[in-house]
């Protein structure tokens, strides 16, 4: 029996421990897991101390539950209340990992509040010095193998801009990392919501877009909730070194007629899109052709547009952009940008300084210099800075010697690629000791990838321990050399010209999963799929230690989901609801007081926190008349607010409900739109949903282009014919 020390009890550490214990004959490995905190979950351990974790407990994952899972534990097995939507909340992921540990790992193998202070390579294995964080005591233990699963996201990266005239530690405005933001009071030195100035968000990754949208959402809620502060939202300036393309979690697979919707990752990871046979892991540098293909794909997803549909200005803008757009998954980022709540700026923040008045006195704000491609610009009146430029992996590797880190190609100055791991699915390097492995240290480490990495590590160590020669060793070595050349070139490019590096430079998730499936001789769980069709999910590949029934439960749910999308408009309610965000031009025909007929109206959907239990999202809908109507009979209509409603989403039920707004004692539902009963209008690429009340039929007709809704219409008619010709309220962008 060989002993293994695993550092970290996050997803990577848990699946590694489970794989070593269950996927090989009993007694092959003896496992000890060391975790500094008092709970499993790593980054996802948000419930034990929600205010001091790197992510918000209510944050939704940006990948669906069919990607954020392991092969032998289906989400439905947990029976969580409330049940997770397609994209679970962080606290639900925390519960999933707790359940996974309870199901597969003996309590005695996880040592909480224990830090690996030092791991020294010796002839017989690894001499580990362990610190008990409760007592401060130390002990030394010897292990045959060392598996590092402490991850890339161990500590926020340091600030990368200069302070011109600001003393160290005496910031005149809050400067915080994106992982520290929880509430608007965090953006003020007083702890209260700021009411003046601008908020500067720095960083072009998913976390940058996420925190910018999160701040804008909380400000919208504070302004438009009944118990909010009423403070007018401040401008959010989002600085990123590349264009951002925000995609909502649900997209149209084909942008066809009728509109259908699926989680984004079911489309991106569909095996039917692959032309290689057998499907294998591919990689390569960014080229102009790849950049253009990416732009076209994102345009089709977001706008439903082909390049020939663009006007000349849009084509010129594409041609002038040297960097391909970074894709981020967000429900509301694009809506806040379109409404002006978020202003994106291309460039890099180089310095921050006091803002001074004409008498050279400080104003309480700061100003930031931003380097752009042709010149520098300055942003003033900054009340707070949120740094969303990533994390440092250095603390996660502090217990390794300089010699071992050198063998792993460690470079602290390159946070996107801190290690040069080129062999066994990025778990080791050619120069690293055979009894050392790392898991989850590559960007884009989906849960399926870390489970595959765990299998590769266990397989390699099992063969080494039993002196079994590895098959296709020469082919593996050849590919490892190519990967090493590629990643060393990438690291140089990241320092010299970051714009030349792709967003997901080792992101061929389907290719890696399929290649490792063959290498490890795993079992497939295809069910109704063919071997080159359908979504890649961890549940699609199982080994001898996996419960196949759990994998089949997940795969069956995926296939039922796709059937519901095609035949019952599944997820259409959320897709339509997301697209409502922002400002619309509106025109009434008999829907309102006759004086408003054909007058230009303006409608706004303001997102805010849900004000009732059981809903997933909510808008305050305001309809305004922008002109004085002509006198007409006894009408009391005037310029200003015409209608106020609440729109509420029930995602699992695939429904949108419309309620009276902000009348707690008399709040009532006006209508319910059941998208499972929607009628498709093929040539218009639209869905019509009818609500039946006692005496009227209200039909909402949403016309889709990609994930966007450029127009929708409310039509009201009478069952008895008492409303002659019916009435309409049309909306357009």
XYZ file of C-alpha atoms in Angstrom:
733
model
C 0.000 0.000 0.000
C 1.340 3.404 -1.016
C 0.626 6.510 1.056
C -0.516 9.750 -0.580
C -0.638 13.236 0.947
C -3.201 15.496 -0.753
C -2.963 19.240 -0.133
C -6.408 20.868 -0.263
C -10.002 19.661 0.147
C -11.610 21.603 -2.677
C -13.155 19.898 -5.736
C -9.720 18.792 -6.996
C -8.579 17.339 -3.677
C -11.867 15.551 -3.035
C -12.094 13.914 -6.450
C -8.415 12.935 -6.255
C -8.943 11.245 -2.881
C -12.073 9.479 -4.093
C -10.373 8.251 -7.286
C -7.314 6.908 -5.477
C -9.495 5.042 -2.965
C -12.230 3.701 -5.248
C -10.882 3.320 -8.782
C -8.146 0.795 -8.005
C -8.095 -2.426 -5.961
C -8.763 -1.930 -2.260
C -5.547 -1.256 -0.385
C -3.641 0.178 -3.358
C -3.449 3.678 -1.865
C -3.708 5.101 1.646
C -4.837 8.727 1.476
C -4.551 11.715 3.821
C -6.091 15.078 2.872
C -4.845 18.262 4.557
C -7.128 21.302 4.603
C -6.322 24.640 6.263
C -9.965 25.619 6.855
C -12.623 23.797 8.843
C -14.721 22.564 5.894
C -14.471 20.960 2.480
C -15.102 22.871 -0.733
C -12.068 25.106 -1.202
C -13.205 28.124 -3.213
C -16.813 26.919 -2.831
C -16.757 26.635 0.985
C -19.017 29.668 1.281
C -21.450 28.690 4.028
C -19.090 28.396 6.995
C -17.867 31.998 6.678
C -19.830 33.734 3.882
C -18.364 37.224 4.399
C -14.746 36.075 4.143
C -14.757 33.806 1.109
C -13.516 34.556 -2.389
C -16.987 34.228 -3.927
C -20.478 35.319 -2.959
C -22.696 32.456 -1.689
C -25.551 33.622 -3.955
C -23.389 33.828 -7.071
C -24.517 31.451 -9.822
C -22.016 29.244 -11.601
C -21.134 30.243 -15.164
C -21.335 26.608 -16.267
C -24.409 24.416 -15.945
C -24.905 21.654 -13.391
C -24.108 19.161 -16.173
C -20.539 20.484 -16.257
C -20.221 21.414 -12.566
C -20.501 17.839 -11.324
C -18.570 14.598 -11.029
C -19.370 11.402 -12.868
C -20.818 9.457 -9.948
C -22.974 11.974 -8.097
C -26.008 13.435 -9.862
C -27.340 16.754 -8.644
C -30.844 15.314 -8.252
C -29.523 12.835 -5.677
C -28.946 15.698 -3.220
C -32.651 16.705 -3.061
C -31.700 20.288 -2.180
C -34.368 22.773 -1.068
C -34.771 24.928 -3.035
C -33.730 22.756 -5.952
C -30.901 24.208 -8.036
C -31.676 25.780 -11.363
C -29.637 24.788 -14.398
C -26.869 27.057 -13.063
C -26.545 26.352 -9.312
C -25.746 28.924 -6.654
C -22.358 28.818 -4.924
C -23.904 27.661 -1.641
C -25.536 24.760 -3.503
C -22.160 23.784 -4.981
C -20.843 23.838 -1.408
C -23.582 21.372 -0.408
C -22.799 19.166 -3.416
C -19.146 18.885 -2.377
C -20.090 18.151 1.230
C -22.377 15.366 0.026
C -19.638 14.025 -2.259
C -17.154 13.874 0.622
C -19.678 12.210 2.938
C -20.566 9.610 0.329
C -17.082 8.574 -0.763
C -14.484 9.554 1.846
C -14.024 8.222 5.400
C -14.152 10.991 8.005
C -10.711 10.063 9.283
C -8.780 10.892 6.115
C -9.507 14.660 5.994
C -7.451 16.638 8.502
C -9.028 20.075 8.929
C -7.205 23.140 10.226
C -3.936 21.531 9.172
C -1.388 23.354 7.051
C 1.377 21.735 5.045
C 4.245 23.978 6.102
C 6.948 22.243 4.079
C 7.255 19.221 1.814
C 10.798 17.988 1.310
C 11.670 15.415 -1.299
C 13.621 12.507 0.187
C 14.775 9.184 -1.193
C 11.735 7.275 0.050
C 9.131 9.895 -0.836
C 8.113 13.170 0.819
C 8.896 14.421 4.293
C 5.992 16.715 5.197
C 5.971 19.177 8.070
C 2.387 19.749 9.232
C 1.100 22.576 11.429
C -2.023 22.241 13.561
C -3.623 25.677 13.148
C -5.670 25.264 16.339
C -2.798 24.476 18.708
C 0.221 25.681 16.739
C 1.870 22.300 17.184
C 3.922 20.689 14.435
C 4.499 17.097 13.372
C 6.420 15.360 10.605
C 4.990 12.574 8.438
C 6.457 10.619 5.517
C 4.443 9.879 2.362
C 5.242 7.978 -0.812
C 3.392 10.414 -3.061
C 2.471 14.105 -2.890
C -0.568 15.476 -4.728
C -1.011 19.259 -4.734
C -4.662 20.320 -5.114
C -4.521 23.761 -3.510
C -5.462 25.495 -6.773
C -4.773 28.705 -8.655
C -7.208 30.877 -6.705
C -5.461 30.952 -3.371
C -4.854 34.684 -2.909
C -5.911 37.880 -4.740
C -3.253 39.165 -7.121
C -1.449 42.369 -6.086
C -2.374 45.742 -7.562
C -0.613 46.393 -10.871
C -0.875 50.179 -11.149
C 1.214 52.931 -9.558
C 0.171 55.443 -6.894
C 1.457 58.839 -8.017
C 0.945 60.967 -4.898
C -0.848 58.638 -2.493
C 1.040 57.391 0.557
C 1.129 53.633 1.081
C -1.800 52.516 3.217
C -3.506 55.931 3.099
C -5.908 55.448 0.221
C -8.448 58.295 0.019
C -11.023 55.913 -1.512
C -11.674 52.189 -1.005
C -9.456 49.963 -3.160
C -10.552 46.349 -2.918
C -10.291 43.070 -4.779
C -13.376 41.809 -6.602
C -13.569 38.829 -4.232
C -14.027 41.246 -1.305
C -17.085 43.036 -2.681
C -20.371 42.042 -1.032
C -22.431 45.224 -0.567
C -22.459 48.858 -1.679
C -21.098 49.953 1.698
C -17.824 48.235 0.731
C -17.371 51.032 -1.832
C -17.209 53.761 0.815
C -14.825 54.453 3.687
C -17.883 55.181 5.857
C -19.513 51.820 5.151
C -22.540 53.546 3.591
C -23.618 53.456 -0.042
C -21.667 56.133 -1.944
C -23.843 58.840 -3.488
C -21.292 60.757 -5.550
C -18.531 59.965 -8.002
C -17.844 56.923 -10.152
C -16.872 53.329 -9.465
C -13.817 52.059 -11.357
C -13.622 48.309 -12.060
C -10.322 47.004 -13.451
C -9.990 43.648 -15.193
C -11.110 41.921 -18.366
C -11.813 38.408 -17.110
C -15.141 36.900 -16.106
C -14.713 38.269 -12.578
C -14.342 41.820 -13.926
C -17.626 41.681 -15.822
C -19.278 39.868 -12.936
C -18.352 42.412 -10.270
C -19.203 45.350 -12.565
C -22.657 43.866 -13.194
C -23.000 43.006 -9.497
C -22.329 46.607 -8.450
C -24.730 47.941 -11.086
C -27.375 45.443 -9.936
C -27.110 46.478 -6.290
C -27.316 50.144 -7.265
C -30.392 49.465 -9.388
C -31.937 47.611 -6.459
C -31.133 50.444 -4.038
C -32.774 52.942 -6.387
C -35.861 50.970 -7.413
C -36.767 48.754 -4.442
C -39.460 49.903 -2.036
C -37.049 49.679 0.903
C -33.984 50.899 -1.012
C -31.988 54.056 -0.390
C -33.398 55.786 -3.469
C -29.903 57.028 -4.331
C -29.347 57.518 -8.035
C -26.966 54.799 -9.304
C -23.376 55.882 -9.867
C -21.619 55.264 -13.164
C -19.546 52.073 -13.259
C -16.441 52.437 -15.447
C -15.117 49.022 -16.484
C -11.558 49.057 -17.842
C -10.383 45.946 -19.692
C -7.464 45.341 -22.076
C -9.729 43.685 -24.646
C -13.352 43.887 -25.830
C -15.893 42.011 -23.706
C -18.646 39.941 -25.283
C -21.231 39.098 -22.632
C -23.345 36.031 -23.308
C -26.305 35.056 -21.123
C -26.310 31.503 -19.730
C -28.969 30.319 -22.208
C -28.530 30.617 -25.968
C -30.178 29.425 -29.148
C -28.426 26.301 -30.461
C -29.137 27.212 -34.077
C -30.726 30.693 -34.018
C -33.509 29.018 -35.928
C -37.242 28.986 -36.171
C -38.879 28.430 -33.824
C -36.535 29.820 -31.144
C -35.233 27.193 -28.701
C -32.802 27.631 -25.809
C -30.216 25.526 -23.999
C -27.440 26.195 -21.477
C -24.428 27.688 -23.231
C -22.061 24.846 -22.328
C -24.313 22.235 -23.959
C -23.681 24.024 -27.252
C -19.971 24.777 -26.814
C -19.169 21.216 -25.718
C -21.273 19.308 -28.243
C -19.321 16.462 -29.837
C -21.271 16.740 -33.090
C -19.386 19.963 -33.875
C -16.051 18.114 -34.029
C -14.638 17.060 -37.386
C -11.590 15.153 -36.106
C -11.848 11.380 -35.858
C -10.986 10.217 -33.313
C -11.697 13.378 -31.331
C -8.417 14.425 -29.702
C -6.963 17.249 -27.635
C -5.852 20.154 -29.833
C -4.029 23.392 -29.104
C -2.382 26.200 -31.016
C -1.630 29.898 -31.141
C -4.150 32.600 -31.922
C -4.301 33.548 -35.597
C -6.276 36.266 -37.438
C -8.463 33.519 -38.888
C -9.229 32.079 -35.438
C -9.941 35.558 -34.076
C -12.381 36.249 -36.895
C -14.080 32.868 -36.447
C -14.515 33.660 -32.760
C -16.052 37.048 -33.540
C -18.490 35.458 -35.969
C -19.461 32.760 -33.460
C -20.071 35.304 -30.695
C -22.094 37.525 -33.034
C -24.275 34.584 -33.960
C -24.804 33.622 -30.330
C -25.561 37.126 -29.083
C -27.183 38.872 -32.042
C -28.143 35.986 -34.286
C -26.188 37.877 -36.940
C -23.854 36.769 -39.691
C -21.025 38.985 -40.901
C -23.017 39.913 -43.997
C -25.743 41.294 -41.708
C -23.400 43.937 -40.266
C -23.266 47.506 -41.453
C -20.037 49.082 -42.677
C -19.292 50.759 -39.322
C -19.525 47.432 -37.478
C -17.206 45.751 -39.985
C -14.736 48.637 -39.658
C -14.801 48.331 -35.851
C -14.064 44.594 -36.084
C -11.169 45.186 -38.460
C -9.617 47.840 -36.205
C -9.636 45.584 -33.140
C -6.413 43.578 -32.941
C -7.649 41.457 -30.054
C -10.447 38.975 -30.218
C -13.303 39.587 -27.796
C -13.251 37.867 -24.420
C -16.440 35.936 -23.795
C -18.003 36.194 -20.341
C -21.208 34.600 -19.096
C -23.579 37.108 -17.532
C -27.323 37.687 -17.372
C -27.138 41.449 -17.016
C -23.722 42.828 -18.035
C -24.826 43.555 -21.621
C -28.081 45.107 -20.385
C -26.264 47.441 -18.012
C -23.854 48.440 -20.784
C -26.730 49.137 -23.178
C -28.550 51.210 -20.547
C -25.427 53.251 -19.744
C -25.053 51.974 -16.179
C -21.702 50.388 -17.129
C -19.253 52.160 -19.431
C -16.606 49.811 -20.878
C -13.203 51.307 -21.691
C -10.429 49.539 -23.596
C -7.010 49.970 -22.024
C -4.915 49.384 -18.926
C -4.865 51.466 -15.742
C -1.284 52.632 -15.251
C -1.557 55.030 -12.306
C -3.916 56.498 -9.723
C -3.525 59.891 -8.037
C -5.393 62.316 -5.801
C -7.900 64.480 -7.618
C -7.371 68.119 -6.676
C -9.409 71.289 -7.127
C -8.174 74.597 -8.527
C -6.572 75.406 -5.174
C -4.715 72.054 -5.283
C -6.693 70.711 -2.354
C -7.723 67.064 -2.428
C -11.383 66.488 -3.291
C -11.871 63.056 -1.740
C -11.890 61.455 -5.183
C -9.033 59.995 -7.208
C -8.235 60.079 -10.901
C -6.861 57.222 -12.988
C -4.645 57.288 -16.060
C -5.570 54.678 -18.665
C -3.190 53.687 -21.449
C -4.987 52.992 -24.714
C -3.600 51.897 -28.063
C -3.072 55.395 -29.460
C -3.017 57.685 -26.415
C -3.676 57.983 -22.688
C -6.965 59.126 -21.192
C -7.914 60.119 -17.661
C -10.991 59.172 -15.650
C -11.883 61.536 -12.808
C -14.289 61.590 -9.842
C -13.495 58.012 -8.828
C -15.091 57.146 -5.481
C -13.911 53.512 -5.295
C -11.689 51.082 -7.200
C -12.425 47.370 -7.550
C -9.472 45.323 -8.743
C -10.579 42.229 -10.699
C -7.240 41.232 -12.175
C -7.122 37.687 -10.891
C -5.308 35.646 -8.296
C -1.819 34.507 -7.398
C -0.870 30.836 -7.181
C 2.287 31.527 -5.148
C 0.779 30.880 -1.679
C -0.616 27.552 -2.880
C 2.921 26.352 -3.642
C 4.810 27.974 -0.761
C 5.522 24.621 0.931
C 7.519 23.324 -2.052
C 11.256 23.910 -2.293
C 12.689 26.283 -4.880
C 14.265 23.302 -6.645
C 10.926 21.505 -7.036
C 9.175 24.677 -8.193
C 11.971 25.217 -10.710
C 11.402 21.699 -12.054
C 7.724 22.591 -12.476
C 8.623 25.739 -14.409
C 7.149 28.035 -11.764
C 7.087 31.766 -12.559
C 5.227 33.995 -10.092
C 5.256 36.893 -12.563
C 2.997 34.988 -14.968
C -0.303 34.425 -13.111
C -2.145 33.054 -16.154
C 0.481 30.349 -16.653
C 2.451 30.001 -13.402
C 3.520 26.395 -14.090
C 4.724 24.558 -17.195
C 2.750 21.325 -16.831
C 3.028 19.475 -20.101
C 2.382 15.808 -19.331
C -0.434 13.532 -18.151
C -3.259 16.020 -18.791
C -1.331 18.955 -17.269
C -0.635 17.234 -13.955
C 3.150 17.087 -14.179
C 6.204 18.210 -16.114
C 9.034 16.279 -17.719
C 11.504 17.437 -15.070
C 9.227 16.896 -12.051
C 9.623 13.923 -9.683
C 7.443 10.948 -10.630
C 5.909 10.868 -7.155
C 4.618 14.455 -7.408
C 1.446 15.542 -9.210
C -0.651 18.702 -9.387
C -4.342 18.913 -10.125
C -6.501 21.910 -11.036
C -3.579 24.200 -11.899
C -4.599 25.064 -15.435
C -7.087 27.785 -16.358
C -10.325 26.304 -17.596
C -10.054 23.339 -15.225
C -13.632 22.159 -15.541
C -14.764 19.578 -13.021
C -14.614 16.908 -15.710
C -10.998 17.835 -16.358
C -9.937 17.631 -12.706
C -11.685 14.252 -12.424
C -9.817 13.133 -15.547
C -6.567 14.474 -14.101
C -7.201 12.473 -10.921
C -7.675 9.338 -13.018
C -4.490 10.007 -14.985
C -2.500 10.473 -11.765
C -3.908 7.339 -10.117
C -3.312 5.328 -13.302
C 0.300 6.520 -13.615
C 1.142 5.823 -9.991
C -0.534 2.401 -10.117
C 1.546 1.426 -13.160
C 4.744 2.757 -11.587
C 4.115 0.944 -8.309
C 3.480 -2.355 -10.105
C 6.331 -1.822 -12.608
C 3.946 -2.052 -15.543
C 5.291 -0.378 -18.703
C 3.109 2.382 -20.122
C 1.675 1.795 -23.570
C 2.209 4.390 -26.317
C 4.965 5.987 -24.240
C 6.725 7.366 -27.314
C 3.519 9.000 -28.585
C 2.882 10.541 -25.157
C 6.427 11.906 -25.050
C 6.055 13.438 -28.495
C 2.835 15.224 -27.546
C 4.336 16.376 -24.235
C 7.232 17.974 -26.119
C 4.816 19.830 -28.402
C 2.771 21.062 -25.438
C 5.941 22.194 -23.649
C 7.069 24.176 -26.691
C 3.604 25.702 -26.982
C 3.269 26.785 -23.343
C 6.805 28.201 -23.146
C 6.025 30.298 -26.227
C 2.749 31.342 -24.607
C 4.515 32.538 -21.483
C 6.847 34.732 -23.534
C 3.889 36.150 -25.454
C 2.009 36.888 -22.222
C 4.866 39.113 -21.129
C 5.640 40.702 -24.497
C 2.230 40.911 -26.193
C -0.711 39.655 -24.092
C -3.145 40.479 -26.897
C -1.678 37.642 -28.971
C -2.748 35.010 -26.415
C -6.126 33.316 -26.726
C -8.605 33.507 -23.861
C -8.670 29.723 -23.349
C -5.286 28.674 -24.681
C -5.608 25.097 -23.372
C -9.389 25.044 -23.485
C -10.189 22.034 -25.665
C -12.362 20.405 -23.015
C -14.136 17.907 -25.331
C -10.857 16.896 -26.972
C -9.101 16.256 -23.654
C -12.030 14.271 -22.259
C -12.288 12.073 -25.352
C -8.544 11.479 -25.621
C -8.222 10.517 -21.952
C -11.313 8.306 -22.238
C -9.450 6.195 -24.794
C -6.129 6.323 -22.946
C -7.681 5.140 -19.662
C -10.064 2.654 -21.299
C -13.070 4.181 -19.544
C -16.701 3.213 -20.053
C -19.045 5.495 -21.994
C -22.502 6.503 -20.815
C -24.057 7.712 -24.070
C -27.655 6.496 -23.583
C -29.547 7.887 -26.606
C -26.528 9.725 -28.001
C -24.197 8.352 -30.591
C -20.483 8.379 -29.688
C -19.985 11.631 -31.635
C -23.128 13.493 -30.626
C -24.394 15.337 -27.595
C -22.866 17.242 -24.725
C -19.604 16.373 -23.003
C -20.262 15.944 -19.285
C -18.205 14.262 -16.546
C -21.076 11.769 -16.289
C -20.374 10.560 -19.807
C -17.156 8.800 -18.763
C -16.972 6.367 -15.841
C -14.318 4.025 -14.482
C -14.636 0.787 -12.531
C -14.955 2.675 -9.255
C -17.876 4.845 -10.371
C -21.551 4.270 -9.774
C -22.930 4.025 -13.305
C -26.485 4.632 -12.076
C -25.559 8.170 -10.987
C -23.941 8.889 -14.345
C -27.009 7.590 -16.177
C -29.216 9.817 -14.028
C -27.240 12.893 -15.109
C -27.071 11.899 -18.777
C -30.783 11.100 -18.836
C -31.533 14.537 -17.403
C -29.426 16.181 -20.122
C -31.342 14.366 -22.836
C -34.718 15.162 -21.260
C -33.629 18.801 -21.037
C -32.833 18.893 -24.751
C -36.187 17.306 -25.564
C -37.986 19.869 -23.378
C -36.115 22.654 -25.145
C -37.088 21.423 -28.597
C -40.710 20.556 -27.833
C -41.822 22.619 -24.834
C -39.810 25.875 -25.064
C -37.775 25.049 -21.949
C -35.684 27.976 -20.660
C -37.518 30.397 -22.969
C -38.950 32.283 -19.983
C -35.489 33.036 -18.622
C -34.167 33.911 -22.084
C -37.023 36.353 -22.682
C -36.803 37.747 -19.152
C -33.067 38.438 -19.460
C -33.602 40.203 -22.782
C -36.160 42.638 -21.290
C -33.497 44.524 -19.293
C -33.102 48.177 -20.199
C -34.921 50.915 -22.078
C -37.534 50.498 -24.811
C -39.504 52.723 -27.141
C -43.199 51.938 -26.757
C -46.344 52.703 -28.742
C -49.925 52.123 -27.611
C -52.948 51.294 -29.727
C -55.993 51.193 -27.489
C -53.990 49.620 -24.660
C -53.886 52.781 -22.527
C -55.992 55.916 -22.256
C -56.871 56.971 -25.835
C -54.835 60.179 -25.442
C -51.676 58.043 -25.482
C -52.466 56.304 -28.764
C -49.605 56.751 -31.211
C -47.694 59.023 -28.807
C -44.033 58.115 -28.205
C -43.675 56.343 -24.870
C -40.610 55.081 -23.027
C -40.493 51.850 -21.022
C -37.735 50.702 -18.676
C -37.132 47.368 -16.977
C -35.027 47.955 -13.852
C -33.559 44.780 -12.282
C -33.737 44.489 -8.517
C -33.657 41.832 -5.813
C -36.766 39.695 -5.616
C -39.320 41.103 -3.186
C -41.186 37.829 -2.633
C -40.183 34.237 -1.910
C -40.225 31.717 -4.751
C -38.979 33.928 -7.578
C -35.563 33.866 -9.230
C -35.427 37.392 -10.644
C -37.477 40.567 -10.754
C -37.832 43.831 -12.677
C -39.614 47.023 -11.799
C -41.315 48.008 -15.061
C -42.006 51.715 -15.623
C -43.871 53.130 -18.618
C -43.492 56.875 -19.171
C -45.039 59.407 -21.489
C -42.356 61.791 -22.714
C -44.691 64.415 -24.219
C -47.766 66.322 -23.099
C -50.852 64.718 -24.686
C -53.496 66.852 -26.345
C -56.643 67.441 -24.252
C -59.234 64.735 -24.808
C -62.563 64.659 -23.006
C -62.330 63.873 -19.307
C -58.826 62.319 -19.467
C -56.523 63.162 -16.586
C -53.445 61.793 -18.347
C -50.319 63.926 -18.122
C -46.632 63.812 -18.850
C -44.826 61.339 -16.570
C -45.363 57.812 -15.300
C -48.158 55.934 -17.063
C -47.848 52.407 -15.703
C -45.860 50.598 -12.995
C -45.621 46.805 -12.783
C -43.432 44.009 -11.434
C -42.184 41.280 -13.756
C -41.103 38.141 -11.906
C -39.369 34.982 -13.128
C -39.903 31.403 -11.966
C -37.124 29.629 -13.836
C -37.871 25.990 -12.999
C -41.554 26.497 -13.875
C -40.577 28.328 -17.095
C -42.924 31.192 -16.225
C -42.994 34.979 -16.061
C -45.594 36.632 -13.854
C -46.763 40.258 -14.005
C -47.848 41.864 -10.725
C -49.005 45.201 -9.441
C -45.956 47.078 -8.200
C -44.912 48.274 -4.768
C -48.258 48.046 -2.992
C -47.491 45.596 -0.158
C -51.035 45.562 1.227
C -52.743 45.206 -2.144
C -50.150 43.368 -4.239
C -51.704 40.943 -6.709
C -50.772 38.944 -9.763
C -52.219 40.317 -12.990
C -51.205 37.547 -15.359
C -48.979 34.499 -15.750
C -47.051 33.641 -18.914
C -46.466 29.892 -19.181
C -43.756 29.455 -21.796
C -44.269 25.699 -21.882
C -47.482 26.505 -23.773
C -45.894 29.067 -26.098
C -46.823 29.156 -29.764
C -43.967 29.443 -32.238
C -44.112 31.741 -35.255
C -41.437 30.250 -37.452
C -40.920 32.947 -40.072
C -40.744 35.699 -37.457
C -38.462 33.734 -35.103
C -40.850 34.556 -32.286
C -42.696 32.961 -29.385
C -46.212 33.999 -28.368
C -47.443 33.291 -24.847
C -51.101 33.842 -23.929
C -52.477 34.432 -20.464
C -56.122 33.567 -19.951
C -58.014 35.642 -17.370
C -61.732 35.793 -16.684
C -62.669 38.052 -19.562
C -59.509 38.916 -21.526
C -56.743 37.192 -23.457
C -53.343 38.878 -23.109
C -50.697 37.635 -25.546
C -47.022 38.514 -25.275
C -45.120 37.983 -28.513
C -41.304 37.992 -28.246
C -39.239 38.215 -31.431
C -35.727 36.814 -30.962
C -32.469 37.459 -32.759
C -29.851 35.306 -31.095
C -30.291 35.965 -27.372
C -31.603 39.463 -27.987
C -35.223 40.543 -28.266
C -35.284 43.558 -30.595
C -39.060 43.905 -30.215
C -42.036 42.451 -28.403
C -45.747 43.169 -28.332
C -48.599 42.843 -25.844
C -51.990 42.203 -27.445
C -55.218 42.150 -25.455
C -58.498 40.841 -26.810
C -61.820 39.896 -25.259
C -63.216 36.393 -25.128
C -66.661 37.903 -25.644
C -65.651 40.405 -28.304
C -66.416 43.396 -26.070
C -63.079 45.028 -26.937
C -63.499 45.921 -30.571
C -60.392 45.114 -32.567
C -58.416 44.430 -29.402
C -55.558 46.608 -28.123
C -51.783 46.548 -28.442
C -48.669 47.883 -26.767
C -45.583 47.536 -28.963
C -41.980 47.753 -27.746
C -38.802 48.189 -29.781
C -35.187 49.081 -29.068
